[in-house]
Amino acid sequence: MTSRQAFWRGYRDCAPFIVIVAPYSMLFGVVARDAGLDVLQAMAMAVLVIAGASQFTALALLQDQAPVFIALLTALAVNLRMAMYSAALVPHLGHARLGTRALMAYLMVDQAFAVAVRTYEDNPQMPKAAKVAYYFGCMVLICPVWYAFTLTGALVGQAIPASLSLDFAVPVCFIALLAPLLRTLPHILAAGVSAVAALAFAWVPWSLGLLVAAALAMVTGAQTELWLKRRAEVAA
């Protein structure tokens, strides 16, 4: 596979997510304006953070009059998944130059990671240069759409009928991303624990229950992997 072929394959593989990314980013633009941000501030947040879940979390906390420190801490915790994404991609993209890796880190979004890591795992013989090209093929479609529709939501948000219910895009997006990745017992248990814990700790002020749920899920996944490894060693 040539780099050119890999790039366009990544572009095509991520294309279906536009159906979700467009209303998702438009919803952020609308919510940001409702929260009191002007168009420039909304776009600055979208461009600098480029992480929908943490952006929505920070806005929700600020609207609830939570301290700025709590809003930033919670948004950072939500975004820590990007560090795990990066670690998972190191075996495939770690050979790239520092500047290229920095750009990849900035462009990292859930959709690109989910599509790219699955493709890399399904095609272990994929050339290194093709892997880099594939990743950028995924991102070159997602990011412009994210920026453009955030701006659209910020500019015309008040004119969008409530009946359109743009908030449907948030759960649909993450279900579409998560489901194909639940391939092993640690993944399934971690996802289950996070869902149950998020509901159980929903009463915690300022959405801090999400931090508890995330911590419990990570511990569950890690401990399950260790248990499976010890079990395999004993069986051997």
PDB file of C-alpha atoms in Angstrom:
ATOM      1  CA  MET A   1       0.000   0.000   0.000  1.00  0.00           C
ATOM      2  CA  THR A   2       1.434   3.392  -0.977  1.00  0.00           C
ATOM      3  CA  SER A   3       1.176   6.479   1.215  1.00  0.00           C
ATOM      4  CA  ARG A   4      -1.249   8.043  -1.248  1.00  0.00           C
ATOM      5  CA  GLN A   5      -3.508   5.006  -1.172  1.00  0.00           C
ATOM      6  CA  ALA A   6      -3.360   4.900   2.636  1.00  0.00           C
ATOM      7  CA  PHE A   7      -4.258   8.585   2.895  1.00  0.00           C
ATOM      8  CA  TRP A   8      -7.379   8.245   0.780  1.00  0.00           C
ATOM      9  CA  ARG A   9      -8.353   5.038   2.534  1.00  0.00           C
ATOM     10  CA  GLY A  10      -8.238   6.879   5.857  1.00  0.00           C
ATOM     11  CA  TYR A  11     -10.297   9.672   4.323  1.00  0.00           C
ATOM     12  CA  ARG A  12     -12.955   7.208   3.153  1.00  0.00           C
ATOM     13  CA  ASP A  13     -12.953   5.204   6.392  1.00  0.00           C
ATOM     14  CA  CYS A  14     -13.665   8.299   8.496  1.00  0.00           C
ATOM     15  CA  ALA A  15     -16.226   9.760   6.087  1.00  0.00           C
ATOM     16  CA  PRO A  16     -19.255   8.082   7.760  1.00  0.00           C
ATOM     17  CA  PHE A  17     -18.502   9.885  11.018  1.00  0.00           C
ATOM     18  CA  ILE A  18     -19.265  13.220   9.382  1.00  0.00           C
ATOM     19  CA  VAL A  19     -22.951  12.413   9.874  1.00  0.00           C
ATOM     20  CA  ILE A  20     -22.263  12.533  13.624  1.00  0.00           C
ATOM     21  CA  VAL A  21     -19.448  15.106  13.833  1.00  0.00           C
ATOM     22  CA  ALA A  22     -21.436  17.798  12.010  1.00  0.00           C
ATOM     23  CA  PRO A  23     -24.409  17.988  14.438  1.00  0.00           C
ATOM     24  CA  TYR A  24     -22.109  17.288  17.402  1.00  0.00           C
ATOM     25  CA  SER A  25     -19.892  20.282  16.635  1.00  0.00           C
ATOM     26  CA  MET A  26     -22.877  22.447  15.732  1.00  0.00           C
ATOM     27  CA  LEU A  27     -24.387  21.600  19.107  1.00  0.00           C
ATOM     28  CA  PHE A  28     -21.210  22.792  20.818  1.00  0.00           C
ATOM     29  CA  GLY A  29     -21.438  26.110  18.996  1.00  0.00           C
ATOM     30  CA  VAL A  30     -25.034  26.516  20.160  1.00  0.00           C
ATOM     31  CA  VAL A  31     -24.270  25.540  23.766  1.00  0.00           C
ATOM     32  CA  ALA A  32     -21.211  27.788  23.906  1.00  0.00           C
ATOM     33  CA  ARG A  33     -23.270  30.814  22.856  1.00  0.00           C
ATOM     34  CA  ASP A  34     -26.003  29.910  25.354  1.00  0.00           C
ATOM     35  CA  ALA A  35     -23.332  29.726  28.056  1.00  0.00           C
ATOM     36  CA  GLY A  36     -22.338  33.330  27.368  1.00  0.00           C
ATOM     37  CA  LEU A  37     -19.317  32.881  25.088  1.00  0.00           C
ATOM     38  CA  ASP A  38     -19.080  35.100  22.035  1.00  0.00           C
ATOM     39  CA  VAL A  39     -18.314  33.664  18.604  1.00  0.00           C
ATOM     40  CA  LEU A  40     -14.564  34.278  18.911  1.00  0.00           C
ATOM     41  CA  GLN A  41     -14.391  32.594  22.319  1.00  0.00           C
ATOM     42  CA  ALA A  42     -16.417  29.613  21.118  1.00  0.00           C
ATOM     43  CA  MET A  43     -14.159  29.148  18.101  1.00  0.00           C
ATOM     44  CA  ALA A  44     -11.000  29.607  20.183  1.00  0.00           C
ATOM     45  CA  MET A  45     -12.153  26.839  22.505  1.00  0.00           C
ATOM     46  CA  ALA A  46     -13.019  24.569  19.571  1.00  0.00           C
ATOM     47  CA  VAL A  47      -9.682  25.127  17.826  1.00  0.00           C
ATOM     48  CA  LEU A  48      -7.424  25.028  20.890  1.00  0.00           C
ATOM     49  CA  VAL A  49      -9.097  22.166  22.751  1.00  0.00           C
ATOM     50  CA  ILE A  50     -10.568  20.182  19.819  1.00  0.00           C
ATOM     51  CA  ALA A  51     -12.119  17.636  22.204  1.00  0.00           C
ATOM     52  CA  GLY A  52     -15.884  17.700  22.300  1.00  0.00           C
ATOM     53  CA  ALA A  53     -16.452  15.792  25.539  1.00  0.00           C
ATOM     54  CA  SER A  54     -14.148  17.991  27.620  1.00  0.00           C
ATOM     55  CA  GLN A  55     -15.490  21.153  25.966  1.00  0.00           C
ATOM     56  CA  PHE A  56     -19.072  20.246  26.883  1.00  0.00           C
ATOM     57  CA  THR A  57     -17.980  19.253  30.396  1.00  0.00           C
ATOM     58  CA  ALA A  58     -16.223  22.565  31.026  1.00  0.00           C
ATOM     59  CA  LEU A  59     -19.186  24.587  29.739  1.00  0.00           C
ATOM     60  CA  ALA A  60     -21.670  22.620  31.841  1.00  0.00           C
ATOM     61  CA  LEU A  61     -19.625  23.142  34.997  1.00  0.00           C
ATOM     62  CA  LEU A  62     -19.164  26.855  34.342  1.00  0.00           C
ATOM     63  CA  GLN A  63     -22.912  27.204  33.772  1.00  0.00           C
ATOM     64  CA  ASP A  64     -23.451  25.486  37.147  1.00  0.00           C
ATOM     65  CA  GLN A  65     -21.233  28.153  38.750  1.00  0.00           C
ATOM     66  CA  ALA A  66     -18.502  25.646  39.567  1.00  0.00           C
ATOM     67  CA  PRO A  67     -15.070  27.121  40.351  1.00  0.00           C
ATOM     68  CA  VAL A  68     -12.886  27.559  37.276  1.00  0.00           C
ATOM     69  CA  PHE A  69     -10.296  25.250  38.835  1.00  0.00           C
ATOM     70  CA  ILE A  70     -12.873  22.450  39.123  1.00  0.00           C
ATOM     71  CA  ALA A  71     -14.011  23.001  35.522  1.00  0.00           C
ATOM     72  CA  LEU A  72     -10.438  22.841  34.250  1.00  0.00           C
ATOM     73  CA  LEU A  73      -9.558  19.807  36.381  1.00  0.00           C
ATOM     74  CA  THR A  74     -12.624  17.861  35.270  1.00  0.00           C
ATOM     75  CA  ALA A  75     -12.110  18.767  31.611  1.00  0.00           C
ATOM     76  CA  LEU A  76      -8.482  17.657  31.907  1.00  0.00           C
ATOM     77  CA  ALA A  77      -9.547  14.363  33.475  1.00  0.00           C
ATOM     78  CA  VAL A  78     -12.053  13.748  30.689  1.00  0.00           C
ATOM     79  CA  ASN A  79      -9.321  14.480  28.155  1.00  0.00           C
ATOM     80  CA  LEU A  80      -6.826  12.107  29.757  1.00  0.00           C
ATOM     81  CA  ARG A  81      -8.180   9.446  27.414  1.00  0.00           C
ATOM     82  CA  MET A  82      -6.119  11.191  24.737  1.00  0.00           C
ATOM     83  CA  ALA A  83      -2.946  10.195  26.606  1.00  0.00           C
ATOM     84  CA  MET A  84      -4.107   6.577  26.509  1.00  0.00           C
ATOM     85  CA  TYR A  85      -4.907   6.917  22.814  1.00  0.00           C
ATOM     86  CA  SER A  86      -1.426   8.267  22.157  1.00  0.00           C
ATOM     87  CA  ALA A  87       0.198   5.433  24.077  1.00  0.00           C
ATOM     88  CA  ALA A  88      -1.790   2.889  22.058  1.00  0.00           C
ATOM     89  CA  LEU A  89      -0.620   4.466  18.799  1.00  0.00           C
ATOM     90  CA  VAL A  90       3.081   4.627  19.691  1.00  0.00           C
ATOM     91  CA  PRO A  91       3.865   1.161  18.246  1.00  0.00           C
ATOM     92  CA  HIS A  92       2.377   2.297  14.943  1.00  0.00           C
ATOM     93  CA  LEU A  93       3.305   5.986  14.716  1.00  0.00           C
ATOM     94  CA  GLY A  94       6.172   6.404  17.186  1.00  0.00           C
ATOM     95  CA  HIS A  95       8.732   6.344  14.370  1.00  0.00           C
ATOM     96  CA  ALA A  96       7.504   9.667  12.935  1.00  0.00           C
ATOM     97  CA  ARG A  97       9.476  12.879  13.422  1.00  0.00           C
ATOM     98  CA  LEU A  98       8.808  14.948  16.537  1.00  0.00           C
ATOM     99  CA  GLY A  99       7.047  17.724  14.620  1.00  0.00           C
ATOM    100  CA  THR A 100       4.824  15.210  12.854  1.00  0.00           C
ATOM    101  CA  ARG A 101       3.960  13.518  16.136  1.00  0.00           C
ATOM    102  CA  ALA A 102       3.158  16.885  17.709  1.00  0.00           C
ATOM    103  CA  LEU A 103       0.741  17.635  14.870  1.00  0.00           C
ATOM    104  CA  MET A 104      -0.784  14.172  15.263  1.00  0.00           C
ATOM    105  CA  ALA A 105      -1.251  14.813  18.981  1.00  0.00           C
ATOM    106  CA  TYR A 106      -3.024  18.104  18.299  1.00  0.00           C
ATOM    107  CA  LEU A 107      -5.297  16.486  15.710  1.00  0.00           C
ATOM    108  CA  MET A 108      -6.113  13.494  17.915  1.00  0.00           C
ATOM    109  CA  VAL A 109      -9.850  12.933  18.202  1.00  0.00           C
ATOM    110  CA  ASP A 110     -11.907   9.915  19.203  1.00  0.00           C
ATOM    111  CA  GLN A 111     -13.044   9.111  15.680  1.00  0.00           C
ATOM    112  CA  ALA A 112      -9.556   9.137  14.158  1.00  0.00           C
ATOM    113  CA  PHE A 113      -8.123   7.014  16.951  1.00  0.00           C
ATOM    114  CA  ALA A 114     -10.878   4.406  16.799  1.00  0.00           C
ATOM    115  CA  VAL A 115     -10.650   4.031  13.023  1.00  0.00           C
ATOM    116  CA  ALA A 116      -6.848   4.150  12.853  1.00  0.00           C
ATOM    117  CA  VAL A 117      -6.039   1.724  15.666  1.00  0.00           C
ATOM    118  CA  ARG A 118      -8.485  -0.843  14.354  1.00  0.00           C
ATOM    119  CA  THR A 119      -7.002  -0.580  10.856  1.00  0.00           C
ATOM    120  CA  TYR A 120      -3.441  -0.904  12.191  1.00  0.00           C
ATOM    121  CA  GLU A 121      -4.351  -3.980  14.228  1.00  0.00           C
ATOM    122  CA  ASP A 122      -6.141  -5.594  11.293  1.00  0.00           C
ATOM    123  CA  ASN A 123      -3.220  -4.854   8.939  1.00  0.00           C
ATOM    124  CA  PRO A 124      -0.003  -5.568  10.878  1.00  0.00           C
ATOM    125  CA  GLN A 125       2.083  -5.519   7.676  1.00  0.00           C
ATOM    126  CA  MET A 126       1.054  -1.970   6.809  1.00  0.00           C
ATOM    127  CA  PRO A 127       4.211   0.109   5.979  1.00  0.00           C
ATOM    128  CA  LYS A 128       5.212   2.773   8.497  1.00  0.00           C
ATOM    129  CA  ALA A 129       4.830   5.634   6.020  1.00  0.00           C
ATOM    130  CA  ALA A 130       1.393   4.339   5.047  1.00  0.00           C
ATOM    131  CA  LYS A 131       0.318   4.342   8.705  1.00  0.00           C
ATOM    132  CA  VAL A 132       1.220   8.022   9.037  1.00  0.00           C
ATOM    133  CA  ALA A 133      -0.566   8.864   5.790  1.00  0.00           C
ATOM    134  CA  TYR A 134      -3.628   6.875   6.867  1.00  0.00           C
ATOM    135  CA  TYR A 135      -3.841   8.800  10.135  1.00  0.00           C
ATOM    136  CA  PHE A 136      -3.721  12.153   8.385  1.00  0.00           C
ATOM    137  CA  GLY A 137      -6.299  10.918   5.904  1.00  0.00           C
ATOM    138  CA  CYS A 138      -8.646  10.322   8.824  1.00  0.00           C
ATOM    139  CA  MET A 139      -8.010  13.749  10.311  1.00  0.00           C
ATOM    140  CA  VAL A 140      -8.108  15.882   7.162  1.00  0.00           C
ATOM    141  CA  LEU A 141     -11.831  15.268   6.933  1.00  0.00           C
ATOM    142  CA  ILE A 142     -12.827  15.390  10.610  1.00  0.00           C
ATOM    143  CA  CYS A 143     -11.133  18.610  11.760  1.00  0.00           C
ATOM    144  CA  PRO A 144     -12.379  21.043   9.075  1.00  0.00           C
ATOM    145  CA  VAL A 145     -15.917  19.786   9.623  1.00  0.00           C
ATOM    146  CA  TRP A 146     -15.540  20.263  13.379  1.00  0.00           C
ATOM    147  CA  TYR A 147     -14.389  23.865  12.944  1.00  0.00           C
ATOM    148  CA  ALA A 148     -16.930  24.756  10.256  1.00  0.00           C
ATOM    149  CA  PHE A 149     -19.988  23.408  12.044  1.00  0.00           C
ATOM    150  CA  THR A 150     -18.925  24.835  15.396  1.00  0.00           C
ATOM    151  CA  LEU A 151     -18.843  28.219  13.695  1.00  0.00           C
ATOM    152  CA  THR A 152     -22.231  27.526  12.105  1.00  0.00           C
ATOM    153  CA  GLY A 153     -23.745  26.651  15.476  1.00  0.00           C
ATOM    154  CA  ALA A 154     -22.233  29.731  17.113  1.00  0.00           C
ATOM    155  CA  LEU A 155     -23.554  32.026  14.375  1.00  0.00           C
ATOM    156  CA  VAL A 156     -27.027  30.643  13.751  1.00  0.00           C
ATOM    157  CA  GLY A 157     -27.646  28.603  16.886  1.00  0.00           C
ATOM    158  CA  GLN A 158     -30.640  30.622  17.995  1.00  0.00           C
ATOM    159  CA  ALA A 159     -32.327  30.005  14.654  1.00  0.00           C
ATOM    160  CA  ILE A 160     -32.041  26.202  14.894  1.00  0.00           C
ATOM    161  CA  PRO A 161     -35.442  24.744  15.894  1.00  0.00           C
ATOM    162  CA  ALA A 162     -35.452  22.874  19.200  1.00  0.00           C
ATOM    163  CA  SER A 163     -37.293  20.076  17.431  1.00  0.00           C
ATOM    164  CA  LEU A 164     -34.067  19.117  15.616  1.00  0.00           C
ATOM    165  CA  SER A 165     -32.629  17.870  18.928  1.00  0.00           C
ATOM    166  CA  LEU A 166     -28.979  18.070  17.926  1.00  0.00           C
ATOM    167  CA  ASP A 167     -27.973  16.504  21.236  1.00  0.00           C
ATOM    168  CA  PHE A 168     -28.728  13.069  19.774  1.00  0.00           C
ATOM    169  CA  ALA A 169     -25.288  13.199  18.150  1.00  0.00           C
ATOM    170  CA  VAL A 170     -23.335  12.944  21.410  1.00  0.00           C
ATOM    171  CA  PRO A 171     -24.392   9.458  22.606  1.00  0.00           C
ATOM    172  CA  VAL A 172     -24.644   8.110  19.056  1.00  0.00           C
ATOM    173  CA  CYS A 173     -21.085   9.229  18.320  1.00  0.00           C
ATOM    174  CA  PHE A 174     -19.577   7.497  21.334  1.00  0.00           C
ATOM    175  CA  ILE A 175     -21.638   4.331  20.909  1.00  0.00           C
ATOM    176  CA  ALA A 176     -20.401   4.080  17.318  1.00  0.00           C
ATOM    177  CA  LEU A 177     -16.803   4.561  18.494  1.00  0.00           C
ATOM    178  CA  LEU A 178     -16.923   2.308  21.534  1.00  0.00           C
ATOM    179  CA  ALA A 179     -18.804  -0.740  20.305  1.00  0.00           C
ATOM    180  CA  PRO A 180     -16.226  -1.963  17.733  1.00  0.00           C
ATOM    181  CA  LEU A 181     -13.410  -1.637  20.288  1.00  0.00           C
ATOM    182  CA  LEU A 182     -15.003  -3.888  22.914  1.00  0.00           C
ATOM    183  CA  ARG A 183     -13.100  -6.965  21.797  1.00  0.00           C
ATOM    184  CA  THR A 184     -11.692  -8.347  25.046  1.00  0.00           C
ATOM    185  CA  LEU A 185     -12.930  -9.047  28.564  1.00  0.00           C
ATOM    186  CA  PRO A 186     -10.918  -6.164  30.136  1.00  0.00           C
ATOM    187  CA  HIS A 187     -12.441  -3.731  27.636  1.00  0.00           C
ATOM    188  CA  ILE A 188     -15.979  -4.970  28.275  1.00  0.00           C
ATOM    189  CA  LEU A 189     -15.631  -4.926  32.056  1.00  0.00           C
ATOM    190  CA  ALA A 190     -14.016  -1.468  32.056  1.00  0.00           C
ATOM    191  CA  ALA A 191     -16.844  -0.091  29.904  1.00  0.00           C
ATOM    192  CA  GLY A 192     -19.473  -1.701  32.112  1.00  0.00           C
ATOM    193  CA  VAL A 193     -17.938  -0.430  35.344  1.00  0.00           C
ATOM    194  CA  SER A 194     -17.592   3.089  33.950  1.00  0.00           C
ATOM    195  CA  ALA A 195     -21.256   3.169  32.920  1.00  0.00           C
ATOM    196  CA  VAL A 196     -22.539   1.823  36.241  1.00  0.00           C
ATOM    197  CA  ALA A 197     -20.227   4.050  38.295  1.00  0.00           C
ATOM    198  CA  ALA A 198     -21.142   7.168  36.283  1.00  0.00           C
ATOM    199  CA  LEU A 199     -24.807   6.550  37.116  1.00  0.00           C
ATOM    200  CA  ALA A 200     -24.095   5.615  40.741  1.00  0.00           C
ATOM    201  CA  PHE A 201     -22.049   8.768  41.346  1.00  0.00           C
ATOM    202  CA  ALA A 202     -24.231  11.133  39.326  1.00  0.00           C
ATOM    203  CA  TRP A 203     -25.197  12.850  42.585  1.00  0.00           C
ATOM    204  CA  VAL A 204     -21.640  14.110  43.201  1.00  0.00           C
ATOM    205  CA  PRO A 205     -21.486  17.902  42.680  1.00  0.00           C
ATOM    206  CA  TRP A 206     -19.933  19.443  39.564  1.00  0.00           C
ATOM    207  CA  SER A 207     -19.933  16.100  37.696  1.00  0.00           C
ATOM    208  CA  LEU A 208     -16.932  14.919  39.718  1.00  0.00           C
ATOM    209  CA  GLY A 209     -18.532  11.484  39.713  1.00  0.00           C
ATOM    210  CA  LEU A 210     -17.122  11.119  36.202  1.00  0.00           C
ATOM    211  CA  LEU A 211     -13.617  11.180  37.660  1.00  0.00           C
ATOM    212  CA  VAL A 212     -14.530   8.426  40.099  1.00  0.00           C
ATOM    213  CA  ALA A 213     -16.101   6.367  37.313  1.00  0.00           C
ATOM    214  CA  ALA A 214     -13.045   6.797  35.083  1.00  0.00           C
ATOM    215  CA  ALA A 215     -10.665   5.751  37.873  1.00  0.00           C
ATOM    216  CA  LEU A 216     -12.723   2.670  38.731  1.00  0.00           C
ATOM    217  CA  ALA A 217     -12.946   1.677  35.075  1.00  0.00           C
ATOM    218  CA  MET A 218      -9.175   1.955  34.555  1.00  0.00           C
ATOM    219  CA  VAL A 219      -8.464  -0.082  37.694  1.00  0.00           C
ATOM    220  CA  THR A 220     -10.973  -2.723  36.603  1.00  0.00           C
ATOM    221  CA  GLY A 221      -9.479  -3.014  33.121  1.00  0.00           C
ATOM    222  CA  ALA A 222      -5.904  -3.177  34.418  1.00  0.00           C
ATOM    223  CA  GLN A 223      -6.678  -5.741  37.116  1.00  0.00           C
ATOM    224  CA  THR A 224      -8.610  -7.911  34.667  1.00  0.00           C
ATOM    225  CA  GLU A 225      -5.661  -7.898  32.257  1.00  0.00           C
ATOM    226  CA  LEU A 226      -3.301  -8.901  35.094  1.00  0.00           C
ATOM    227  CA  TRP A 227      -5.659 -11.699  36.132  1.00  0.00           C
ATOM    228  CA  LEU A 228      -5.879 -13.025  32.584  1.00  0.00           C
ATOM    229  CA  LYS A 229      -2.093 -12.871  32.245  1.00  0.00           C
ATOM    230  CA  ARG A 230      -1.529 -14.818  35.488  1.00  0.00           C
ATOM    231  CA  ARG A 231      -4.155 -17.341  34.447  1.00  0.00           C
ATOM    232  CA  ALA A 232      -2.421 -17.865  31.102  1.00  0.00           C
ATOM    233  CA  GLU A 233       0.940 -18.320  32.838  1.00  0.00           C
ATOM    234  CA  VAL A 234      -0.502 -20.926  35.204  1.00  0.00           C
ATOM    235  CA  ALA A 235      -2.157 -22.764  32.306  1.00  0.00           C
ATOM    236  CA  ALA A 236       1.140 -22.806  30.413  1.00  0.00           C
TER     237      ALA A 236
END
